[in-house]
Coordinates of C-alpha atoms in Angstrom, one line a residue:
Chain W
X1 CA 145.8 -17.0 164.4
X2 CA 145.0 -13.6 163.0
X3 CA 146.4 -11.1 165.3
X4 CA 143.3 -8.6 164.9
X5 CA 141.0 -11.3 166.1
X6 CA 143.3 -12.2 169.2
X7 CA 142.9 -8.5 170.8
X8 CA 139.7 -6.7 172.2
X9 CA 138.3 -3.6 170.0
X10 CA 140.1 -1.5 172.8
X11 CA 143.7 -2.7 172.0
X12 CA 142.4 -2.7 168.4
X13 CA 141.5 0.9 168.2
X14 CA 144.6 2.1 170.5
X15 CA 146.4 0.8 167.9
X16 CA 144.8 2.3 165.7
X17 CA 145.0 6.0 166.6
X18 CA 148.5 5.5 167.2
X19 CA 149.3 4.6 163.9
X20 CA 146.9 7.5 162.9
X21 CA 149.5 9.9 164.5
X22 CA 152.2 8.0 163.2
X23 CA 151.0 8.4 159.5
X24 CA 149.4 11.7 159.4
X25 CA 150.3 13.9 162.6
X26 CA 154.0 12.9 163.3
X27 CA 156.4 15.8 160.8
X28 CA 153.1 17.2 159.8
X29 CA 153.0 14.2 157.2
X30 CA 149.3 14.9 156.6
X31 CA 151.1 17.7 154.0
X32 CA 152.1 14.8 151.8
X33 CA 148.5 14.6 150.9
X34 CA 147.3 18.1 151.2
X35 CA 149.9 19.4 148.5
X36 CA 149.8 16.3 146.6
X37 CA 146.1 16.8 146.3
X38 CA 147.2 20.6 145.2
X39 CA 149.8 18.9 142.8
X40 CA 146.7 16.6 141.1
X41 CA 143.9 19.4 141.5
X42 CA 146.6 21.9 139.3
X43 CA 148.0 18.7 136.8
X44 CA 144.2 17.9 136.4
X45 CA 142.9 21.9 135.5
X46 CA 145.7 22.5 133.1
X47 CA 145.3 19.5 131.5
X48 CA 141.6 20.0 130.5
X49 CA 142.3 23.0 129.4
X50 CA 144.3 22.0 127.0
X51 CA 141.9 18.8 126.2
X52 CA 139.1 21.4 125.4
X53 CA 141.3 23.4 123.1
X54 CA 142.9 20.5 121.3
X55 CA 140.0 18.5 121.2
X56 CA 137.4 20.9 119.9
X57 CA 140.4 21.7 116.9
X58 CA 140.5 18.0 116.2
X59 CA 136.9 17.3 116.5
X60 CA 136.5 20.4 114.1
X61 CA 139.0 19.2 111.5
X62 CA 137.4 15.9 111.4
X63 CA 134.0 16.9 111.2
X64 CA 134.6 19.5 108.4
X65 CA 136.0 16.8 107.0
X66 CA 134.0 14.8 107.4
X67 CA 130.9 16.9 105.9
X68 CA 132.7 18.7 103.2
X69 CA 135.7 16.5 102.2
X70 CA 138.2 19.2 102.9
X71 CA 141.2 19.4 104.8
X72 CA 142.5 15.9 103.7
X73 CA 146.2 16.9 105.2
X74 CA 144.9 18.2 108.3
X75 CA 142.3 15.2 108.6
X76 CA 145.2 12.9 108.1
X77 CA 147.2 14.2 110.9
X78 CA 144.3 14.3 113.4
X79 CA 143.4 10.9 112.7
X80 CA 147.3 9.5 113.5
X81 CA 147.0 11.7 116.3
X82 CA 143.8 10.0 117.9
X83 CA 145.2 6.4 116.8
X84 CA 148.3 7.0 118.3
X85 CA 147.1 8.3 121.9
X86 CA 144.1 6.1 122.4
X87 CA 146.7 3.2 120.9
X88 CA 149.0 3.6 123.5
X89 CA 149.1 3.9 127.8
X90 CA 149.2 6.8 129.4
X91 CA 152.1 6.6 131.6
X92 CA 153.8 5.4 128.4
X93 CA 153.0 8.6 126.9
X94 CA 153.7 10.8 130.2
X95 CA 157.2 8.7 130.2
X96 CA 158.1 9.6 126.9
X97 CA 157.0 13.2 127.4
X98 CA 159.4 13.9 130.3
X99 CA 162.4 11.9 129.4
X100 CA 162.5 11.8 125.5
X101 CA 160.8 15.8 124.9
X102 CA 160.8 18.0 127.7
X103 CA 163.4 16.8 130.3
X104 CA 166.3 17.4 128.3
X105 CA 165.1 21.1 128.0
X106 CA 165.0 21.2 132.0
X107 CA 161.2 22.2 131.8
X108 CA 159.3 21.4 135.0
X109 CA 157.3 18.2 135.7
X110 CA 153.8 19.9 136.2
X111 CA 154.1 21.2 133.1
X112 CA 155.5 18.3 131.5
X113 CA 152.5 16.0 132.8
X114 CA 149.7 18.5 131.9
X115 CA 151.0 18.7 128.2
X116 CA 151.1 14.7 128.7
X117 CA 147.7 14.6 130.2
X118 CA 146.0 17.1 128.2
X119 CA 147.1 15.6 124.8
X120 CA 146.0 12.5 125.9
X121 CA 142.7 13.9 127.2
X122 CA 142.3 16.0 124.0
X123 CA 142.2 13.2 121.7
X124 CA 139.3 11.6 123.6
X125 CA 137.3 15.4 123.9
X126 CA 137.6 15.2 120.4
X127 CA 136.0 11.7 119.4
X128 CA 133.1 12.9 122.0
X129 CA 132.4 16.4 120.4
X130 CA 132.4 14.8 117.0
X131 CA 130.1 12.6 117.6
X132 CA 128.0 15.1 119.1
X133 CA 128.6 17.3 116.0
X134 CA 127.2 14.7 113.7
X135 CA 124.5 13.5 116.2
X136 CA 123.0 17.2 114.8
X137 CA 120.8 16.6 112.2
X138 CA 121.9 17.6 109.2
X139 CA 118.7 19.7 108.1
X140 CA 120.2 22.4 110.7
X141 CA 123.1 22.7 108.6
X142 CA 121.0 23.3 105.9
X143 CA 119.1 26.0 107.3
X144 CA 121.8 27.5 108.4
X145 CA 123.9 27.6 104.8
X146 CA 120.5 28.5 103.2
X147 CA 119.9 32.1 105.2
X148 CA 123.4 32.7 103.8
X149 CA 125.9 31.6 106.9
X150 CA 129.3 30.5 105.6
X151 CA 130.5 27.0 106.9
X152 CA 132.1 28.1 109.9
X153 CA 129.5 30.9 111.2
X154 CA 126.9 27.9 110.9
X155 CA 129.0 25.7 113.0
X156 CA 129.2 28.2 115.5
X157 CA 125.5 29.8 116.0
X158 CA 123.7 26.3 114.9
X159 CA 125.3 23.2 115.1
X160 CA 128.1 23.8 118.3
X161 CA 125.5 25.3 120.6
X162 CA 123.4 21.9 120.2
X163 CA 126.2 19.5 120.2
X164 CA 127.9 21.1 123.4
X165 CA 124.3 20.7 125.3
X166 CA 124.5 16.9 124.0
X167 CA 128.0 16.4 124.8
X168 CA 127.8 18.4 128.4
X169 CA 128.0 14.9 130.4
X170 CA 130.0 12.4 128.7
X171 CA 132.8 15.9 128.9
X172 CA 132.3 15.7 132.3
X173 CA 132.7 12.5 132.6
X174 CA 136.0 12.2 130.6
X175 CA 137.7 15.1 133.0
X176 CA 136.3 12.9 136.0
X177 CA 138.5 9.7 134.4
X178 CA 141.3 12.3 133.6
X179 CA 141.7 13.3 137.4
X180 CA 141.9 9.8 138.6
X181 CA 144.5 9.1 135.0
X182 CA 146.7 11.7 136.7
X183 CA 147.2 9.1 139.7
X184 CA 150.6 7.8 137.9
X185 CA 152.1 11.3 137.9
X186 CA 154.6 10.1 140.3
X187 CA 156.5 8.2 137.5
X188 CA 158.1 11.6 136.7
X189 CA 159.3 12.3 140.5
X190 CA 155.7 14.7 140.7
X191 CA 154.5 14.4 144.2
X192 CA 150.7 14.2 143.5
X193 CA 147.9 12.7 145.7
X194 CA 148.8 9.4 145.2
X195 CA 152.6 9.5 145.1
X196 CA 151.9 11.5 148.6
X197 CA 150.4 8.7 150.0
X198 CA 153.1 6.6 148.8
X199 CA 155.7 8.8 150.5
X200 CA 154.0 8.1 153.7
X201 CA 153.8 4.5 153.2
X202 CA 157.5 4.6 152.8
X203 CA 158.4 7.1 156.0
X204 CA 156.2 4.5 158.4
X205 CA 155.7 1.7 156.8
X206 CA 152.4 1.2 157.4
X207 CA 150.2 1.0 153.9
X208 CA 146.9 0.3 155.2
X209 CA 146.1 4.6 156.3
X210 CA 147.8 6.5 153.7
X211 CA 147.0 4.4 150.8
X212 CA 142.9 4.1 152.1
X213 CA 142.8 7.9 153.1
X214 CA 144.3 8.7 149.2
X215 CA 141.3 6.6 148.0
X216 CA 139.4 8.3 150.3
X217 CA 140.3 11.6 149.2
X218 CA 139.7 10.9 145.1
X219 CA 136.5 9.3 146.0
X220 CA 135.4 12.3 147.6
X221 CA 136.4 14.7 145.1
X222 CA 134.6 12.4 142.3
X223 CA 131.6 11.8 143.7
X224 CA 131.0 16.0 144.4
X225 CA 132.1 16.7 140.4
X226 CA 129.7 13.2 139.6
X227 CA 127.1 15.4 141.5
X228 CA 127.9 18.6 140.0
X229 CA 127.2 17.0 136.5
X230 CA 124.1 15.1 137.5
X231 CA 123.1 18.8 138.7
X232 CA 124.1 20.7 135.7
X233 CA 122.6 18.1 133.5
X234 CA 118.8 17.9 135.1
X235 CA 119.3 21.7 134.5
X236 CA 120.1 21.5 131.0
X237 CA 117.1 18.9 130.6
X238 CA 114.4 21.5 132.2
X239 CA 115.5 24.2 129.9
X240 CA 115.3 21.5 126.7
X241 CA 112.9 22.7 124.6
Chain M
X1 CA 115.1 31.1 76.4
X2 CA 112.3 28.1 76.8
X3 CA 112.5 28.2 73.0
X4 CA 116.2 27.5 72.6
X5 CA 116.5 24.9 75.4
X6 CA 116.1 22.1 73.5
X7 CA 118.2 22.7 70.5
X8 CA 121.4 24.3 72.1
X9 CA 123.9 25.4 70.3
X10 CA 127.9 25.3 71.4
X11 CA 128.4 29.1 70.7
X12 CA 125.8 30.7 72.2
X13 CA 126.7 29.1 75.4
X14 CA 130.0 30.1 75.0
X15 CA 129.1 33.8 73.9
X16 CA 126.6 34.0 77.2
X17 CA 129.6 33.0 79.7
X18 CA 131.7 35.8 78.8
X19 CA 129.0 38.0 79.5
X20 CA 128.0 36.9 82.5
X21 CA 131.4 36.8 84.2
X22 CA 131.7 40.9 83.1
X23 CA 127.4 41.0 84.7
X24 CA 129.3 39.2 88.1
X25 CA 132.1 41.0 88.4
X26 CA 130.0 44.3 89.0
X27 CA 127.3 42.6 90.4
X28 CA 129.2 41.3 93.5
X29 CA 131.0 44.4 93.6
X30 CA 127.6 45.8 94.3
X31 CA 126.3 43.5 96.4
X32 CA 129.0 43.7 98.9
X33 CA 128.3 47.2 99.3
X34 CA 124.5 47.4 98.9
X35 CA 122.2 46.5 101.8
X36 CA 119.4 44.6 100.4
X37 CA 116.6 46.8 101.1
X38 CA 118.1 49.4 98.9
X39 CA 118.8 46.2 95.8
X40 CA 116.5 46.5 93.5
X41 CA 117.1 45.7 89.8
X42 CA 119.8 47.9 88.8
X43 CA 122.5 45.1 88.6
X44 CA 120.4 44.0 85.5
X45 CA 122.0 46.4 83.0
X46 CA 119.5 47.4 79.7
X47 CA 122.6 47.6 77.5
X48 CA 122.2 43.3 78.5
X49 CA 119.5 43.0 77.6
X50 CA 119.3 44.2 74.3
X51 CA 122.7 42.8 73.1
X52 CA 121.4 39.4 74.1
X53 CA 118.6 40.6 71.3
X54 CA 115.7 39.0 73.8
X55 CA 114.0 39.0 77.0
X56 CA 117.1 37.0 78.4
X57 CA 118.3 39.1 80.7
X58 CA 115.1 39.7 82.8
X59 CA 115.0 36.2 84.2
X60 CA 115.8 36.0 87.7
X61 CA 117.1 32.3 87.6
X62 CA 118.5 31.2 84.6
X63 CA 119.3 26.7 84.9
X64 CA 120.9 25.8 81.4
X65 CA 121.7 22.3 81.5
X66 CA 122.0 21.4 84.7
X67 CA 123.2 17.6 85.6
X68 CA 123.8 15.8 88.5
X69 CA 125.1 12.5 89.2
X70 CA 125.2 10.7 92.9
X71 CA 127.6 7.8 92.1
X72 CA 125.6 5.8 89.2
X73 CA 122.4 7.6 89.5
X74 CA 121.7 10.1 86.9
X75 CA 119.5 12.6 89.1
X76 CA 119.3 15.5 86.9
X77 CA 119.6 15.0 83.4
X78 CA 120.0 18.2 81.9
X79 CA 117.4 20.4 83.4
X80 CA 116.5 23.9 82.1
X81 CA 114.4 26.6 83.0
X82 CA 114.0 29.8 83.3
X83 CA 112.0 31.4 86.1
X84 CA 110.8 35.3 85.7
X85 CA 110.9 37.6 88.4
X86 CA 107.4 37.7 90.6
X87 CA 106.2 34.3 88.8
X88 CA 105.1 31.1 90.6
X89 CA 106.6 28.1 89.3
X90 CA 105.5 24.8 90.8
X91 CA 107.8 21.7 90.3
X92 CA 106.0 18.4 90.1
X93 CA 105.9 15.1 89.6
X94 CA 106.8 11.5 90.6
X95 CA 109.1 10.8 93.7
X96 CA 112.5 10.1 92.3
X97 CA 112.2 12.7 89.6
X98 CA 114.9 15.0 90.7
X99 CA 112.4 17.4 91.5
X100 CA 113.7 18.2 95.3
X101 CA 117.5 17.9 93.9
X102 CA 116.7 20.6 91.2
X103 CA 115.5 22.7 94.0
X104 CA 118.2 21.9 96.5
X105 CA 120.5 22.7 93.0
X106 CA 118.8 26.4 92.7
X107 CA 121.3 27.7 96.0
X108 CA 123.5 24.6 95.6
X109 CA 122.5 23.2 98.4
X110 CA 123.5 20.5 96.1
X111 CA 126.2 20.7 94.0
X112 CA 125.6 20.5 90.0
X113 CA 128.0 18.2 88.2
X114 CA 127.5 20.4 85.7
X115 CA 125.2 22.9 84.0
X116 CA 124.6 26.8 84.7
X117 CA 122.6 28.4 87.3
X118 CA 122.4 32.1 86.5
X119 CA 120.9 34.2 89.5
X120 CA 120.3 37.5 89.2
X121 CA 123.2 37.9 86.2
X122 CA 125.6 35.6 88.5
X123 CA 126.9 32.3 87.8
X124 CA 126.2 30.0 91.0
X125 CA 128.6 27.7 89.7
X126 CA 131.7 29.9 89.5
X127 CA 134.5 29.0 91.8
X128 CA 135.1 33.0 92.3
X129 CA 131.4 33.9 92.9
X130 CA 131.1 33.7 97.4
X131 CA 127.9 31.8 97.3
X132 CA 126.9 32.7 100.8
X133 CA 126.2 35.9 99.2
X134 CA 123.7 35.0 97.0
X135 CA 122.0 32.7 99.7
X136 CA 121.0 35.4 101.2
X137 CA 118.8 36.6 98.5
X138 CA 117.2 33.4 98.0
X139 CA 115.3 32.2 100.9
X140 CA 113.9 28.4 101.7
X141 CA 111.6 26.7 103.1
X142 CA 112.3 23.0 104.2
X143 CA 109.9 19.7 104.4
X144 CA 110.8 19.3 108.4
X145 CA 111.4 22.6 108.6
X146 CA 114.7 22.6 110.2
X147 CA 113.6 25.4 112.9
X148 CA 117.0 25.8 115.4
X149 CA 115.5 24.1 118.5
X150 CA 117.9 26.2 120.5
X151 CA 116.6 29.5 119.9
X152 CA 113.2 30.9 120.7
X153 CA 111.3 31.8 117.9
X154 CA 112.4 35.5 117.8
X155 CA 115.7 34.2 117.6
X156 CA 115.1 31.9 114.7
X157 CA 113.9 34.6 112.7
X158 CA 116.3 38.0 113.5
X159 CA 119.9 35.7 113.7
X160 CA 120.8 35.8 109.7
X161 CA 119.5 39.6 109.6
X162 CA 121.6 40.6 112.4
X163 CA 124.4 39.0 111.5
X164 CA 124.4 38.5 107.8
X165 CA 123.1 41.6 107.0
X166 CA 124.4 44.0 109.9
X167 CA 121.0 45.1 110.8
X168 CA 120.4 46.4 114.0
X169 CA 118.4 44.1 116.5
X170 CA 115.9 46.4 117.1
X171 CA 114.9 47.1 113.8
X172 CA 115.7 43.2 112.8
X173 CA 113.2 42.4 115.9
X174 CA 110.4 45.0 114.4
X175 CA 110.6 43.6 111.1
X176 CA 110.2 40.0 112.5
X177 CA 107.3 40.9 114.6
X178 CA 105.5 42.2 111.5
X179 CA 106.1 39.4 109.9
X180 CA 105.4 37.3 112.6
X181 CA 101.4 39.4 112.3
X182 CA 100.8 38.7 109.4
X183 CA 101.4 34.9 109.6
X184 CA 98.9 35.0 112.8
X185 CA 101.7 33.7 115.5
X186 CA 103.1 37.4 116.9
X187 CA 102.6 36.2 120.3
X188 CA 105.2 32.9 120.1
X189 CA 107.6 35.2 119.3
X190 CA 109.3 34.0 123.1
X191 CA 108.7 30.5 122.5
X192 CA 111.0 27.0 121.5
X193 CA 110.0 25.3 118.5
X194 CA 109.1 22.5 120.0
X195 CA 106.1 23.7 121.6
X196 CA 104.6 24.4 118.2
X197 CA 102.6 23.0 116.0
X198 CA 104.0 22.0 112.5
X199 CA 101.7 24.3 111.0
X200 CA 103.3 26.6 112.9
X201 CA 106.9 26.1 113.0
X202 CA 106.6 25.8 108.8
X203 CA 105.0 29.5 109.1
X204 CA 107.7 30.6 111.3
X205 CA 110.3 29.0 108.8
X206 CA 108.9 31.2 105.8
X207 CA 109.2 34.4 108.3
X208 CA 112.3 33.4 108.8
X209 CA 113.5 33.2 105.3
X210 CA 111.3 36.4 104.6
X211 CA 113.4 38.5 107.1
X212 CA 115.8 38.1 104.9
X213 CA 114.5 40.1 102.4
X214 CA 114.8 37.3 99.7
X215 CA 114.4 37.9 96.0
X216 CA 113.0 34.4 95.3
X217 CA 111.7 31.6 98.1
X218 CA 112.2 28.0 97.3
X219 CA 110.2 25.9 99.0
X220 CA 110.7 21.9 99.1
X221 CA 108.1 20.0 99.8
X222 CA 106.5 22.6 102.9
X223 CA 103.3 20.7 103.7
X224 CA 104.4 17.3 102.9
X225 CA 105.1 16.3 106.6
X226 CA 102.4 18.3 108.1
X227 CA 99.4 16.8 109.6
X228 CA 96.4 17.5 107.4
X229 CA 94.6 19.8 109.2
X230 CA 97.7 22.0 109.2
X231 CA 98.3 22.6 105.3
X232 CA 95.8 24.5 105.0
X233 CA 97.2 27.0 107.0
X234 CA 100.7 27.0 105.2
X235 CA 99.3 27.2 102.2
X236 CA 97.2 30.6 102.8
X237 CA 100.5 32.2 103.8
X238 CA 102.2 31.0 100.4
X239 CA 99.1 31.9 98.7
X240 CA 99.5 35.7 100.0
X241 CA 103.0 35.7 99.6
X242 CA 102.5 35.1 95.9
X243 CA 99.9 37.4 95.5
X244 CA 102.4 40.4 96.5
X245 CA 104.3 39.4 93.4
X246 CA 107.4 37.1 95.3
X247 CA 109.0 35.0 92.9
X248 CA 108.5 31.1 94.0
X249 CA 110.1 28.0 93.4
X250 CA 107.9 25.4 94.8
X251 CA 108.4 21.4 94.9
X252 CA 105.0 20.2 96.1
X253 CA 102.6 17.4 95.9
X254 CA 99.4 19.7 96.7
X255 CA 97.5 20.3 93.2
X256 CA 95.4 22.3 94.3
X257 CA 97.5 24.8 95.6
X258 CA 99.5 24.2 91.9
X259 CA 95.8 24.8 90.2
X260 CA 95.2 27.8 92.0
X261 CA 98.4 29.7 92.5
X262 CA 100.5 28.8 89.7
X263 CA 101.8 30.9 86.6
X264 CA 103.6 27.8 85.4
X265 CA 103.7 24.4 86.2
X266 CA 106.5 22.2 85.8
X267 CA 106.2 18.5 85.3
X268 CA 109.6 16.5 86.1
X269 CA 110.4 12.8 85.9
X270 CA 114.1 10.8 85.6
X271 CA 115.6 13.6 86.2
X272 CA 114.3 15.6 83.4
X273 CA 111.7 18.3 82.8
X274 CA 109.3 16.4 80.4
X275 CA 106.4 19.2 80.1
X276 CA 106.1 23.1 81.6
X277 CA 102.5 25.1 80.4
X278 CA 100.1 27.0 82.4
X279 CA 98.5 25.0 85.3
X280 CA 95.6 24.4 82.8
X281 CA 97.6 23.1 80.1
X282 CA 99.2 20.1 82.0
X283 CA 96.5 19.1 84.2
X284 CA 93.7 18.9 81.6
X285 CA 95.7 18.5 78.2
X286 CA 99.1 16.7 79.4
X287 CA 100.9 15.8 76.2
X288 CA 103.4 12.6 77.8
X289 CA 102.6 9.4 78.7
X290 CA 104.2 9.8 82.2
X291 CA 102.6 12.8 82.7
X292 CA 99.2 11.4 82.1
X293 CA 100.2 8.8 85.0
X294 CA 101.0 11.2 87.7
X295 CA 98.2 13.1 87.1
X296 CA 96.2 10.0 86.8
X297 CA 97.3 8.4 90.2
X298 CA 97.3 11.8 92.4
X299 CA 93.9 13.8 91.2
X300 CA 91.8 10.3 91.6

């Protein structure tokens, strides 16, 4: 006989409530999730920081490549770079990060994860901003090398301004999958949102609060950045000419 | 030059590159130093022209020999010609001839496999010569255009003079809006591209390679994806363009216009330059078969 079914809604939500104060109230456990969320928010930032660096690097060196046929070496290197990082899991590649690089030079674990996180994101910024490099038509590039801009001056008044307005959303969207990716932080001892939650579960044993109110909390933050983009996106659209 | 084209001989060429590798040397000294409204033809030394025993040196584009190859098609079979400074040349003939790629070779928008393009006493083909250089002095005009859809038009046309040639935005803005007078569209100067007409956006691509300040125009097919109605109005701007003495390069399938404007006409097919007279000469007395065609199949 299911226990829930057996009591009245009264019983049901006393219950309730006191496991409430039990999981989130009781030692201020509620700060498991507030500064995990702070540990996540900061893993997250740094991470797509570096994403946009490295990936608009890679993204350049292939598409130069790609266009002109130079840089073989460096074209080489970015293209094990991307097989290898989209080839393989992240928490494999967060793993490997902390214990085989970084943790024998005793750096800390937020910085360890958002080198881990923003390689890994980079490699994925750049296949997006390639594409949107070559989805520019290739007259443009013309035009440009024609009034006399060199390669790279035409990449950067012409052909970057036009792919960046194409790319705008599926960028967005990549840093929206990257803040949930950073969920497995906890595999190097980081105490993120998730691993908070976790904590909690541990502490009271009850899994049904923390774990929901962690979903809870990541829902909430994508569906406002989701809204942000569909925002920013209709606004890019009115000013399309 | 036209003369010697056909029967080449090994010396000469060889004698002609030494000389213009000294002619580049002080010509790109120059050029980095000289803005091009002060440019006029004093990198075109007498002493050239006289040692070269013929009007050689006064060609502003010299093409010796030019060849291309994409894989196994033979695009440009050894194409010369010479084109004087304030003449008209109009390229045509068949589609496949090579015609656009000899254009698109004139600022290497395609790359030669091999050949000579002397411009303005420079060797295009040079590894040493900076390319982007010379681009600047010879301005084009594309079939679609190729307008930057992210600037308004007053963008489009000041950009390169601002930042290619350092000139201030005010006075890069005045000379645009004069330009943009005489081609009838001043008052777009604030819009997109895209809310143009193609008659229009074409007229603002020739401002936009006028501001400039080229010393030759190319232009590759400019009314070939143009509604009717709107060549007309292209045309009148090349037509004036011409008549103030710019030297033009023009691919075209618009007879008339070659008829009319003209000082040479240039008849290309398979790659190579078959037949190049007056505008009289090959359309009422073409001397080749292929020739006779073309003209056959487009004046009907």
């Amino acid at each position: 006989m299911n226990i829930y079914a057996a009591r009245s809604f009264g019983e049901w939500f006393d219950d309730l409530q006191a496991r409430f104060i039990n999981d989130f109230i009781t030692d201020n456990r509620w700060k498991y999730l507030w500064n995990g969320l702070g540990v996540t928010l900061k893993i997250t930032a740094g991470a797509v920081i570096i994403g946009i660096i490295l990936g608009f690097l890679v993204a350049a060196i292939r598409a130069t490549h790609d266009k002109t046929g130079k840089l073989r070496f460096l074209n080489v290197l970015a293209n094990i770079y991307l097989t290898v990082i989209r080839g393989t899991p992240v928490v494999v590649q967060l793993l490997i990060t902390y214990f085989v690089i970084l943790a024998p030079l005793g750096v800390n674990e937020i910085v360890v994860a958002v080198c881990a996180f923003g390689i890994n994101s980079g490699a994925y910024v750049a296949e997006i901003v390639r594409a949107g490099i070559m989805s520019i038509d290739n007259g443009q590039f013309e035009a440009g090398r024609s009034l006399g801009f060199n390669y790279a001056q035409t990449m950067w008044y012409i052909i970057l301004p036009q792919a960046f307005k194409n790319i705008l959303p599926a960028l967005c969207n990549e840093f929206i999958v990257l803040l949930k990716e950073t969920s497995v932080s906890g595999y190097v001892a980081l105490q993120d949102l998730t691993k908070g939650g976790d904590i909690i579960r541990g502490r009271t044993f009850d899994a049904f609060l923390p774990l929901i109110a962690v979903a809870i909390i990541y829902l909430v933050i994508v569906v406002i950045l989701t809204k942000l983009v569909s925002i920013l996106e209709r606004r890019l659209r009115s000013s399309d000419h | 030059m036209t003369t010697k084209k056909n029967g080449k001989k090994k010396p000469a060429v060889a004698e002609k590159k030494n000389e213009v590798t000294l002619e580049k040397k002080e010509a790109v000294e120059k050029e980095t130093v000289t803005p091009p409204s002060e440019r006029p033809e004093k990198l075109k030394p007498d002493i050239e022209i006289e040692a070269e025993g013929g009007t050689m040196n006064e060609s502003l584009i010299m093409v010796r020999n030019l060849e291309k190859h994409y894989g196994e098609l033979h695009a440009l079979d050894g194409v010369s010609l010479n084109i004087e400074k304030g003449e008209v040349v109009v390229i045509i003939g068949p589609s496949g001839s090579g015609k656009s790629t000899f254009l698109r070779s004139l600022n290497l928008l395609e790359m030669p496999t091999s050949g000579e393009i002397i411009f303005e006493g420079v060797n295009m083909l040079d590894k040493h010569v900076d390319i982007n250089v010379h681009r600047q002095k010879m301005g084009m005009v594309f079939q679609h255009f190729n307008l930057f859809p992210h600037m308004t038009i007053m963008k489009n046309i000041t950009i390169a003079p601002i930042k290619l040639l350092k000139m201030s935005k005010a006075e890069a803005e005045q000379k645009a809006t004069e330009l943009l007078k005489r081609v009838g569209l001043a008052d777009r100067a604030d819009s997109y591209p895209s809310q143009l007409s193609g008659g229009q956006k074409q007229r603002i691509a020739i401002v936009r390679a006028l501001c400039m300040q080229p010393d030759v125009m190319l232009f590759d097919e400019p009314t070939s994806a143009l509604d009717p109605e709107m060549v007309g109005e292209v045309l009148d701007v090349m037509k004036s363009l011409a008549k103030e003495g710019m030297t033009m390069a023009v691919v075209t399938h618009e007879m008339g216009f070659a008829k009319e404007v003209a000082d040479r006409v240039v008849f290309m097919a398979d790659g190579k330059i078959l037949e190049t007279g007056t505008p009289e000469e090959i359309f009422s007395d073409p001397k080749t078969d292929k020739a006779k065609q073309f003209l056959a199949s487009v004046l009907s």
